[in-house]
PDB file of C-alpha atoms and ligand atoms in Angstrom:
ATOM      1  CA  MET A 262      -7.182 -15.984   6.222  1.00  0.00           C
ATOM      2  CA  ASN A 263      -4.497 -17.435   8.297  1.00  0.00           C
ATOM      3  CA  SER A 264      -3.034 -16.224  11.504  1.00  0.00           C
ATOM      4  CA  GLN A 265      -0.379 -13.478  11.170  1.00  0.00           C
ATOM      5  CA  GLY A 266       1.176 -14.850  14.474  1.00  0.00           C
ATOM      6  CA  ASN A 267       4.197 -16.398  12.640  1.00  0.00           C
ATOM      7  CA  VAL A 268       5.004 -13.609  10.691  1.00  0.00           C
ATOM      8  CA  SER A 269       9.109 -13.338  11.341  1.00  0.00           C
ATOM      9  CA  ARG A 270      10.191 -10.227  12.105  1.00  0.00           C
ATOM     10  CA  PRO A 271      13.458  -8.610  11.405  1.00  0.00           C
ATOM     11  CA  ASP A 272      16.150  -9.054  14.368  1.00  0.00           C
ATOM     12  CA  ASN A 273      16.965  -5.449  14.411  1.00  0.00           C
ATOM     13  CA  HIS A 274      12.914  -4.210  14.156  1.00  0.00           C
ATOM     14  CA  PRO A 275      12.938  -0.836  15.605  1.00  0.00           C
ATOM     15  CA  GLU A 276      11.549  -0.849  19.510  1.00  0.00           C
ATOM     16  CA  ASN A 277      10.093   2.334  18.953  1.00  0.00           C
ATOM     17  CA  ASP A 278       7.095   0.715  16.844  1.00  0.00           C
ATOM     18  CA  LYS A 279       7.754   3.578  13.911  1.00  0.00           C
ATOM     19  CA  VAL A 280       7.562   0.950  10.997  1.00  0.00           C
ATOM     20  CA  ILE A 281       8.515   3.225   8.481  1.00  0.00           C
ATOM     21  CA  GLU A 282      11.211   6.121   8.728  1.00  0.00           C
ATOM     22  CA  VAL A 283      11.672   8.700   5.989  1.00  0.00           C
ATOM     23  CA  SER A 284      14.177  11.666   6.577  1.00  0.00           C
ATOM     24  CA  HIS A 285      14.688  14.052   3.993  1.00  0.00           C
ATOM     25  CA  LEU A 286      13.633  12.073   1.352  1.00  0.00           C
ATOM     26  CA  THR A 287      14.409  14.059  -2.274  1.00  0.00           C
ATOM     27  CA  LYS A 288      13.861  12.411  -5.979  1.00  0.00           C
ATOM     28  CA  ASP A 289      15.047  14.161  -8.629  1.00  0.00           C
ATOM     29  CA  PHE A 290      14.160  12.900 -12.551  1.00  0.00           C
ATOM     30  CA  ASN A 291      16.418  14.939 -15.175  1.00  0.00           C
ATOM     31  CA  GLY A 292      16.121  18.519 -13.068  1.00  0.00           C
ATOM     32  CA  ILE A 293      12.047  17.574 -12.256  1.00  0.00           C
ATOM     33  CA  THR A 294      11.958  17.222  -8.278  1.00  0.00           C
ATOM     34  CA  ALA A 295       9.247  14.894  -7.972  1.00  0.00           C
ATOM     35  CA  VAL A 296       9.900  14.584  -4.078  1.00  0.00           C
ATOM     36  CA  ASP A 297      11.096  17.371  -2.299  1.00  0.00           C
ATOM     37  CA  ASN A 298      12.406  16.835   1.106  1.00  0.00           C
ATOM     38  CA  ILE A 299       9.935  14.881   2.909  1.00  0.00           C
ATOM     39  CA  SER A 300      10.366  13.766   6.428  1.00  0.00           C
ATOM     40  CA  PHE A 301       7.499  11.778   8.128  1.00  0.00           C
ATOM     41  CA  THR A 302       6.886   8.385  10.383  1.00  0.00           C
ATOM     42  CA  VAL A 303       4.498   5.601  10.507  1.00  0.00           C
ATOM     43  CA  GLN A 304       3.560   4.224  13.788  1.00  0.00           C
ATOM     44  CA  GLU A 305       2.936  -0.040  13.778  1.00  0.00           C
ATOM     45  CA  GLY A 306      -0.648  -0.674  13.504  1.00  0.00           C
ATOM     46  CA  ASP A 307      -1.969   2.648  11.653  1.00  0.00           C
ATOM     47  CA  ILE A 308      -3.765   3.355   8.750  1.00  0.00           C
ATOM     48  CA  PHE A 309      -1.712   6.016   7.250  1.00  0.00           C
ATOM     49  CA  ALA A 310      -2.701   8.278   3.881  1.00  0.00           C
ATOM     50  CA  PHE A 311      -0.685  10.487   1.170  1.00  0.00           C
ATOM     51  CA  LEU A 312      -3.065  12.356  -0.349  1.00  0.00           C
ATOM     52  CA  GLY A 313      -2.462  14.333  -2.980  1.00  0.00           C
ATOM     53  CA  PRO A 314      -3.598  15.878  -6.602  1.00  0.00           C
ATOM     54  CA  ASN A 315      -2.211  14.047  -9.566  1.00  0.00           C
ATOM     55  CA  GLY A 316       1.129  14.437  -9.953  1.00  0.00           C
ATOM     56  CA  ALA A 317       2.228  15.125  -6.417  1.00  0.00           C
ATOM     57  CA  GLY A 318       4.815  12.613  -5.756  1.00  0.00           C
ATOM     58  CA  LYS A 319       2.959   9.817  -4.373  1.00  0.00           C
ATOM     59  CA  SER A 320       3.641   7.097  -6.434  1.00  0.00           C
ATOM     60  CA  THR A 321       7.486   8.002  -6.637  1.00  0.00           C
ATOM     61  CA  ALA A 322       7.434   8.279  -2.594  1.00  0.00           C
ATOM     62  CA  ILE A 323       5.552   4.334  -2.671  1.00  0.00           C
ATOM     63  CA  LYS A 324       7.891   3.444  -5.155  1.00  0.00           C
ATOM     64  CA  ILE A 325      11.290   4.526  -2.989  1.00  0.00           C
ATOM     65  CA  LEU A 326       9.545   2.968   0.025  1.00  0.00           C
ATOM     66  CA  THR A 327       9.261  -0.325  -1.946  1.00  0.00           C
ATOM     67  CA  THR A 328      13.024  -0.376  -3.237  1.00  0.00           C
ATOM     68  CA  ILE A 329      11.405   0.040  -6.915  1.00  0.00           C
ATOM     69  CA  LEU A 330      13.246   3.364  -6.938  1.00  0.00           C
ATOM     70  CA  ARG A 331      16.558   4.646  -5.910  1.00  0.00           C
ATOM     71  CA  PRO A 332      15.581   8.213  -3.841  1.00  0.00           C
ATOM     72  CA  THR A 333      18.332  11.360  -5.169  1.00  0.00           C
ATOM     73  CA  ALA A 334      18.583  11.939  -1.222  1.00  0.00           C
ATOM     74  CA  GLY A 335      17.674  10.867   2.066  1.00  0.00           C
ATOM     75  CA  LYS A 336      17.212   7.772   4.803  1.00  0.00           C
ATOM     76  CA  ILE A 337      14.433   5.717   4.370  1.00  0.00           C
ATOM     77  CA  VAL A 338      13.958   2.733   7.243  1.00  0.00           C
ATOM     78  CA  VAL A 339      11.102   0.391   7.036  1.00  0.00           C
ATOM     79  CA  ASN A 340      10.187  -2.121   9.572  1.00  0.00           C
ATOM     80  CA  GLY A 341      14.115  -1.313  10.776  1.00  0.00           C
ATOM     81  CA  CYS A 342      15.739  -2.175   7.702  1.00  0.00           C
ATOM     82  CA  ASP A 343      17.229   0.531   5.222  1.00  0.00           C
ATOM     83  CA  VAL A 344      15.950   0.558   1.957  1.00  0.00           C
ATOM     84  CA  ILE A 345      19.221   1.100  -0.119  1.00  0.00           C
ATOM     85  CA  LYS A 346      21.240  -1.135   2.303  1.00  0.00           C
ATOM     86  CA  ASP A 347      18.900  -3.959   3.164  1.00  0.00           C
ATOM     87  CA  GLU A 348      16.575  -3.958  -0.031  1.00  0.00           C
ATOM     88  CA  HIS A 349      15.946  -7.866   0.346  1.00  0.00           C
ATOM     89  CA  ARG A 350      14.744  -7.577   3.661  1.00  0.00           C
ATOM     90  CA  VAL A 351      12.524  -4.526   3.319  1.00  0.00           C
ATOM     91  CA  ARG A 352      10.875  -6.247   0.430  1.00  0.00           C
ATOM     92  CA  GLU A 353       9.834  -9.623   2.461  1.00  0.00           C
ATOM     93  CA  SER A 354       8.355  -7.585   5.074  1.00  0.00           C
ATOM     94  CA  ILE A 355       6.074  -5.487   2.959  1.00  0.00           C
ATOM     95  CA  GLY A 356       3.249  -6.349   0.820  1.00  0.00           C
ATOM     96  CA  VAL A 357       2.687  -3.991  -2.409  1.00  0.00           C
ATOM     97  CA  VAL A 358      -0.435  -3.067  -4.791  1.00  0.00           C
ATOM     98  CA  PHE A 359       0.655  -0.988  -7.223  1.00  0.00           C
ATOM     99  CA  GLN A 360      -0.955   1.708  -9.103  1.00  0.00           C
ATOM    100  CA  GLU A 361      -0.971  -0.304 -12.313  1.00  0.00           C
ATOM    101  CA  HIS A 362      -2.098  -3.365 -12.529  1.00  0.00           C
ATOM    102  CA  THR A 363       0.987  -5.902 -12.045  1.00  0.00           C
ATOM    103  CA  LEU A 364      -0.762  -9.755 -12.420  1.00  0.00           C
ATOM    104  CA  ASP A 365       0.150 -11.727 -15.233  1.00  0.00           C
ATOM    105  CA  THR A 366      -2.661 -11.751 -17.304  1.00  0.00           C
ATOM    106  CA  GLU A 367      -1.732 -14.759 -19.103  1.00  0.00           C
ATOM    107  CA  LEU A 368      -1.181 -16.703 -15.846  1.00  0.00           C
ATOM    108  CA  THR A 369      -4.692 -18.243 -13.835  1.00  0.00           C
ATOM    109  CA  ALA A 370      -5.323 -16.312 -10.876  1.00  0.00           C
ATOM    110  CA  TYR A 371      -4.379 -19.433  -9.025  1.00  0.00           C
ATOM    111  CA  GLU A 372      -0.621 -19.215 -11.029  1.00  0.00           C
ATOM    112  CA  ASN A 373      -0.501 -15.990 -10.118  1.00  0.00           C
ATOM    113  CA  LEU A 374      -0.335 -16.455  -6.489  1.00  0.00           C
ATOM    114  CA  TYR A 375       1.494 -19.859  -6.564  1.00  0.00           C
ATOM    115  CA  TYR A 376       3.986 -17.619  -8.230  1.00  0.00           C
ATOM    116  CA  HIS A 377       4.350 -14.880  -5.472  1.00  0.00           C
ATOM    117  CA  CYS A 378       4.813 -17.984  -2.824  1.00  0.00           C
ATOM    118  CA  VAL A 379       7.549 -19.074  -4.514  1.00  0.00           C
ATOM    119  CA  LEU A 380       9.152 -15.768  -4.650  1.00  0.00           C
ATOM    120  CA  TYR A 381       8.280 -15.170  -1.261  1.00  0.00           C
ATOM    121  CA  LYS A 382       9.611 -18.542  -0.084  1.00  0.00           C
ATOM    122  CA  VAL A 383       6.216 -19.328   1.726  1.00  0.00           C
ATOM    123  CA  PRO A 384       6.892 -22.565   2.762  1.00  0.00           C
ATOM    124  CA  ARG A 385       5.593 -25.282   0.509  1.00  0.00           C
ATOM    125  CA  LYS A 386       3.403 -27.036   1.855  1.00  0.00           C
ATOM    126  CA  GLU A 387       1.556 -23.744   3.572  1.00  0.00           C
ATOM    127  CA  ARG A 388       1.202 -22.543   0.050  1.00  0.00           C
ATOM    128  CA  LYS A 389      -2.454 -24.372  -1.171  1.00  0.00           C
ATOM    129  CA  ASP A 390      -3.949 -23.168   1.891  1.00  0.00           C
ATOM    130  CA  ARG A 391      -2.896 -19.994   2.230  1.00  0.00           C
ATOM    131  CA  ILE A 392      -4.152 -19.420  -1.637  1.00  0.00           C
ATOM    132  CA  GLU A 393      -7.147 -21.178  -1.280  1.00  0.00           C
ATOM    133  CA  THR A 394      -7.770 -19.204   2.097  1.00  0.00           C
ATOM    134  CA  MET A 395      -7.402 -15.977   0.319  1.00  0.00           C
ATOM    135  CA  LEU A 396      -9.208 -16.628  -3.060  1.00  0.00           C
ATOM    136  CA  ASN A 397     -12.217 -18.072  -0.662  1.00  0.00           C
ATOM    137  CA  HIS A 398     -12.071 -14.770   0.833  1.00  0.00           C
ATOM    138  CA  ILE A 399     -12.355 -12.946  -1.941  1.00  0.00           C
ATOM    139  CA  GLY A 400     -14.902 -14.616  -3.883  1.00  0.00           C
ATOM    140  CA  LEU A 401     -12.652 -16.120  -6.004  1.00  0.00           C
ATOM    141  CA  TRP A 402     -11.787 -19.566  -5.265  1.00  0.00           C
ATOM    142  CA  GLU A 403     -14.106 -21.212  -8.199  1.00  0.00           C
ATOM    143  CA  ARG A 404     -12.308 -18.852 -10.894  1.00  0.00           C
ATOM    144  CA  ARG A 405      -8.892 -20.177  -9.752  1.00  0.00           C
ATOM    145  CA  ASN A 406      -8.057 -21.782 -12.913  1.00  0.00           C
ATOM    146  CA  HIS A 407      -9.075 -18.900 -15.302  1.00  0.00           C
ATOM    147  CA  LEU A 408      -6.558 -16.547 -17.230  1.00  0.00           C
ATOM    148  CA  VAL A 409      -6.652 -13.077 -15.420  1.00  0.00           C
ATOM    149  CA  LYS A 410      -6.919 -11.391 -18.507  1.00  0.00           C
ATOM    150  CA  THR A 411     -10.636 -12.358 -18.337  1.00  0.00           C
ATOM    151  CA  PHE A 412     -11.057 -10.719 -14.951  1.00  0.00           C
ATOM    152  CA  SER A 413     -12.787  -7.452 -14.741  1.00  0.00           C
ATOM    153  CA  GLY A 414     -10.509  -4.363 -13.169  1.00  0.00           C
ATOM    154  CA  GLY A 415     -12.046  -5.185  -9.998  1.00  0.00           C
ATOM    155  CA  MET A 416     -11.042  -9.198  -9.780  1.00  0.00           C
ATOM    156  CA  LYS A 417      -7.516  -8.336 -10.533  1.00  0.00           C
ATOM    157  CA  ARG A 418      -7.753  -5.639  -7.929  1.00  0.00           C
ATOM    158  CA  ARG A 419      -8.984  -8.566  -5.088  1.00  0.00           C
ATOM    159  CA  VAL A 420      -6.304 -10.773  -6.300  1.00  0.00           C
ATOM    160  CA  GLU A 421      -4.033  -8.065  -5.952  1.00  0.00           C
ATOM    161  CA  ILE A 422      -4.806  -7.429  -2.647  1.00  0.00           C
ATOM    162  CA  VAL A 423      -4.500 -10.778  -1.128  1.00  0.00           C
ATOM    163  CA  ARG A 424      -1.310 -11.663  -3.433  1.00  0.00           C
ATOM    164  CA  GLY A 425       0.340  -8.676  -1.327  1.00  0.00           C
ATOM    165  CA  LEU A 426      -0.701 -10.368   2.086  1.00  0.00           C
ATOM    166  CA  LEU A 427      -0.028 -14.090   1.181  1.00  0.00           C
ATOM    167  CA  HIS A 428       3.792 -14.000   2.269  1.00  0.00           C
ATOM    168  CA  TYR A 429       2.300 -12.419   5.846  1.00  0.00           C
ATOM    169  CA  PRO A 430       3.779  -8.792   5.785  1.00  0.00           C
ATOM    170  CA  ARG A 431       3.477  -6.384   8.481  1.00  0.00           C
ATOM    171  CA  ILE A 432       3.283  -3.565   6.446  1.00  0.00           C
ATOM    172  CA  LEU A 433       0.715  -3.431   3.074  1.00  0.00           C
ATOM    173  CA  ILE A 434       1.257  -0.221   0.917  1.00  0.00           C
ATOM    174  CA  LEU A 435      -1.153   0.858  -1.723  1.00  0.00           C
ATOM    175  CA  ASP A 436      -1.092   2.692  -4.779  1.00  0.00           C
ATOM    176  CA  GLU A 437      -4.597   4.583  -5.529  1.00  0.00           C
ATOM    177  CA  PRO A 438      -6.118   0.737  -4.502  1.00  0.00           C
ATOM    178  CA  THR A 439      -9.801   1.569  -5.403  1.00  0.00           C
ATOM    179  CA  SER A 440      -9.022   4.058  -8.658  1.00  0.00           C
ATOM    180  CA  GLY A 441     -11.288   2.813 -11.620  1.00  0.00           C
ATOM    181  CA  LEU A 442     -13.413   0.522  -9.088  1.00  0.00           C
ATOM    182  CA  ASP A 443     -17.473   0.214  -8.590  1.00  0.00           C
ATOM    183  CA  ALA A 444     -18.698   1.220  -5.483  1.00  0.00           C
ATOM    184  CA  GLN A 445     -19.442  -2.032  -4.487  1.00  0.00           C
ATOM    185  CA  THR A 446     -15.631  -3.404  -5.012  1.00  0.00           C
ATOM    186  CA  ARG A 447     -14.284  -0.166  -3.162  1.00  0.00           C
ATOM    187  CA  PHE A 448     -16.465  -1.258   0.004  1.00  0.00           C
ATOM    188  CA  PHE A 449     -15.306  -4.564  -0.357  1.00  0.00           C
ATOM    189  CA  LEU A 450     -11.810  -3.550  -0.697  1.00  0.00           C
ATOM    190  CA  TRP A 451     -11.703  -1.218   2.137  1.00  0.00           C
ATOM    191  CA  ASN A 452     -13.912  -3.499   4.595  1.00  0.00           C
ATOM    192  CA  HIS A 453     -10.915  -6.090   3.565  1.00  0.00           C
ATOM    193  CA  ILE A 454      -8.135  -3.550   4.515  1.00  0.00           C
ATOM    194  CA  GLU A 455      -9.443  -2.526   7.405  1.00  0.00           C
ATOM    195  CA  GLU A 456     -10.226  -6.126   8.864  1.00  0.00           C
ATOM    196  CA  VAL A 457      -6.301  -6.887   8.094  1.00  0.00           C
ATOM    197  CA  ASN A 458      -5.006  -3.787   9.948  1.00  0.00           C
ATOM    198  CA  SER A 459      -7.582  -4.554  12.839  1.00  0.00           C
ATOM    199  CA  GLU A 460      -7.461  -8.456  13.056  1.00  0.00           C
ATOM    200  CA  TYR A 461      -4.132  -9.011  11.980  1.00  0.00           C
ATOM    201  CA  LYS A 462      -2.267  -5.799  13.069  1.00  0.00           C
ATOM    202  CA  VAL A 463      -0.867  -5.119   9.630  1.00  0.00           C
ATOM    203  CA  THR A 464      -0.018  -1.315   9.382  1.00  0.00           C
ATOM    204  CA  ILE A 465      -1.528   0.327   6.334  1.00  0.00           C
ATOM    205  CA  PHE A 466       0.331   3.100   4.249  1.00  0.00           C
ATOM    206  CA  LEU A 467      -1.720   4.232   1.129  1.00  0.00           C
ATOM    207  CA  THR A 468      -2.080   6.859  -1.212  1.00  0.00           C
ATOM    208  CA  SER A 469      -5.195   7.913  -2.591  1.00  0.00           C
ATOM    209  CA  HIS A 470      -6.865  11.515  -4.577  1.00  0.00           C
ATOM    210  CA  ASN A 471      -9.998  10.427  -3.226  1.00  0.00           C
ATOM    211  CA  LEU A 472     -10.733  12.659  -0.140  1.00  0.00           C
ATOM    212  CA  GLU A 473     -13.878  10.595   1.311  1.00  0.00           C
ATOM    213  CA  GLU A 474     -12.487   7.533   1.320  1.00  0.00           C
ATOM    214  CA  ILE A 475      -9.285   8.916   2.889  1.00  0.00           C
ATOM    215  CA  GLU A 476     -11.475  10.691   5.650  1.00  0.00           C
ATOM    216  CA  LYS A 477     -13.102   6.970   6.467  1.00  0.00           C
ATOM    217  CA  VAL A 478     -10.281   5.081   6.391  1.00  0.00           C
ATOM    218  CA  SER A 479      -7.055   7.036   7.351  1.00  0.00           C
ATOM    219  CA  ARG A 480      -6.503   7.612  10.976  1.00  0.00           C
ATOM    220  CA  HIS A 481      -3.017   9.760   9.802  1.00  0.00           C
ATOM    221  CA  THR A 482      -2.398  11.800   7.059  1.00  0.00           C
ATOM    222  CA  ALA A 483       0.062  13.742   5.243  1.00  0.00           C
ATOM    223  CA  ILE A 484      -1.195  16.259   2.622  1.00  0.00           C
ATOM    224  CA  ILE A 485       1.628  15.948  -0.298  1.00  0.00           C
ATOM    225  CA  ASP A 486       1.570  18.637  -2.951  1.00  0.00           C
ATOM    226  CA  LYS A 487       4.200  18.927  -5.757  1.00  0.00           C
ATOM    227  CA  GLY A 488       6.164  16.826  -3.953  1.00  0.00           C
ATOM    228  CA  ARG A 489       6.203  18.577  -0.470  1.00  0.00           C
ATOM    229  CA  ILE A 490       4.314  17.638   2.811  1.00  0.00           C
ATOM    230  CA  LEU A 491       2.123  20.234   3.369  1.00  0.00           C
ATOM    231  CA  SER A 492       0.093  19.310   6.270  1.00  0.00           C
ATOM    232  CA  ILE A 493       0.111  16.120   8.672  1.00  0.00           C
ATOM    233  CA  GLY A 494      -1.427  14.597  11.669  1.00  0.00           C
ATOM    234  CA  SER A 495      -4.646  12.908  12.534  1.00  0.00           C
ATOM    235  CA  ASN A 496      -7.612  14.099  10.163  1.00  0.00           C
ATOM    236  CA  GLN A 497      -9.485  15.970  13.100  1.00  0.00           C
ATOM    237  CA  GLU A 498      -6.017  17.772  13.449  1.00  0.00           C
ATOM    238  CA  ILE A 499      -5.834  18.696   9.746  1.00  0.00           C
ATOM    239  CA  MET A 500      -9.003  20.203   9.978  1.00  0.00           C
ATOM    240  CA  GLU A 501      -8.662  22.192  13.075  1.00  0.00           C
ATOM    241  CA  LYS A 502      -5.632  23.506  11.661  1.00  0.00           C
ATOM    242  CA  THR A 503      -6.902  24.607   8.455  1.00  0.00           C
ATOM    243  CA  ARG A 504     -10.564  25.807  10.630  1.00  0.00           C
ATOM    244  CA  THR A 505     -12.377  23.725   8.202  1.00  0.00           C
ATOM    245  CA  GLY A 506     -15.444  21.348   8.781  1.00  0.00           C
ATOM    246  CA  SER A 507     -14.345  18.728   6.114  1.00  0.00           C
ATOM    247  CA  LEU A 508     -11.167  17.088   4.740  1.00  0.00           C
ATOM    248  CA  GLU A 509     -12.168  18.440   1.450  1.00  0.00           C
ATOM    249  CA  LYS A 510     -12.287  21.787   2.741  1.00  0.00           C
ATOM    250  CA  ALA A 511      -9.061  21.276   4.520  1.00  0.00           C
ATOM    251  CA  PHE A 512      -7.455  19.837   1.453  1.00  0.00           C
ATOM    252  CA  LEU A 513      -8.354  22.701  -0.837  1.00  0.00           C
ATOM    253  CA  GLU A 514      -7.617  25.292   1.282  1.00  0.00           C
ATOM    254  CA  ILE A 515      -3.980  23.646   1.713  1.00  0.00           C
ATOM    255  CA  THR A 516      -3.484  22.633  -2.012  1.00  0.00           C
ATOM    256  CA  GLY A 517      -5.334  25.267  -3.669  1.00  0.00           C
ATOM    257  CA  TYR A 518      -8.305  25.560  -5.803  1.00  0.00           C
ATOM    258  CA  SER A 519      -6.653  25.650  -9.155  1.00  0.00           C
ATOM    259  CA  ILE A 520      -7.397  22.374 -11.412  1.00  0.00           C
ATOM    260  CA  ARG A 521      -4.250  20.078 -12.218  1.00  0.00           C
ATOM    261  CA  ASN A 522      -3.215  18.181 -15.277  1.00  0.00           C
TER     262      ASN A 522
HETATM  263  N1  ADP B 794      10.346   8.196 -14.132  1.00  0.00           N
HETATM  264  C1  ADP B 794       9.935   9.586 -14.189  1.00  0.00           C
HETATM  265  N2  ADP B 794      10.933  10.113 -15.157  1.00  0.00           N
HETATM  266  C2  ADP B 794      10.439  11.743 -14.887  1.00  0.00           C
HETATM  267  N3  ADP B 794       9.417  12.235 -14.592  1.00  0.00           N
HETATM  268  C3  ADP B 794       8.320  11.344 -13.438  1.00  0.00           C
HETATM  269  C4  ADP B 794       9.069   9.989 -13.680  1.00  0.00           C
HETATM  270  N4  ADP B 794       8.068   9.606 -12.964  1.00  0.00           N
HETATM  271  C5  ADP B 794       7.308  10.482 -12.595  1.00  0.00           C
HETATM  272  N5  ADP B 794       7.649  11.735 -12.618  1.00  0.00           N
HETATM  273  C6  ADP B 794       7.043  13.019 -12.442  1.00  0.00           C
HETATM  274  O1  ADP B 794       7.235  13.662 -11.126  1.00  0.00           O
HETATM  275  C7  ADP B 794       5.948  13.921 -10.407  1.00  0.00           C
HETATM  276  C8  ADP B 794       5.505  13.078  -9.940  1.00  0.00           C
HETATM  277  O2  ADP B 794       4.693  11.973 -10.336  1.00  0.00           O
HETATM  278  P1  ADP B 794       3.933  10.586  -9.149  1.00  0.00           P
HETATM  279  O3  ADP B 794       4.983  10.271  -8.262  1.00  0.00           O
HETATM  280  O4  ADP B 794       3.658   9.745 -10.411  1.00  0.00           O
HETATM  281  O5  ADP B 794       2.957  11.708  -8.651  1.00  0.00           O
HETATM  282  P2  ADP B 794       1.279  10.929  -8.236  1.00  0.00           P
HETATM  283  O6  ADP B 794       1.578   9.514  -7.872  1.00  0.00           O
HETATM  284  O7  ADP B 794       1.486  12.053  -6.895  1.00  0.00           O
HETATM  285  O8  ADP B 794       0.461  11.605  -9.071  1.00  0.00           O
HETATM  286  C9  ADP B 794       5.208  14.572 -12.007  1.00  0.00           C
HETATM  287  O9  ADP B 794       5.593  15.618 -12.423  1.00  0.00           O
HETATM  288  C10 ADP B 794       5.621  12.986 -13.177  1.00  0.00           C
HETATM  289  O10 ADP B 794       5.628  13.728 -14.171  1.00  0.00           O
HETATM  290 MG1   MG B 795       0.499   8.000  -8.522  1.00  0.00          MG
END
């Protein structure tokens, strides 16, 4: 993968190294409060996770951070830009992997990535090199001219993750990136994400309901349920606050033992 050294930063990027600042975010859907007055910040270079059961509000929060949905209330600043007033600059500075697959399955892997380069204004002369490097990195260069509809779920996920990085974003945002993947692909993805974070200083914001993965990869976690943040801090801090020895125990203590639908 190429160096991230030429990432262009918004002029008004935050001096305090907070790349995500969320204050009193609320989202209602016709009377259902999916996100209920949450506030948190993410520091540059962090690996930060939302951990919560189904229906907690994780995807809704991600869609607001990535400018897909508008908040009902609250202020959200990503890379120094307001998600409502400056949505284009927010989009330029983030890479996103949504919970659902979003590749065009009637196009090839190469075409999907090329299309992203065009949308994100990657300089024309750099497009092929970037795509080749990324596809080699995920072991799919040989399959570049195959239609995505012939790919397994894991292959699609790998392509989606490198697509999110093609325009050299400062933040990579991933919503349940490993759900439905086999152990080998999960292992590959976490290594890749950790490498992008440590080598290229890309801040990672992700959601999951997989406790073991969060325990391994995230440095700071917000436990979220019914639209609210119930605990936030390093995994160690969360365990200490609940006087438990594992994140799983802490999670159950905080969110309760009842089964969700
Ligand atoms: N477009 C929508 N219209 C109505 N309700 C929604 C919509 N999207 C999400 N919800 C509701 O908001 C709540 C949070 O959903 P979601 O953010 O998808 O949770 P999670 O990603 O944590 O599983 C759920 O009760 C869900 O049914
Ligand atoms: Mg979700």
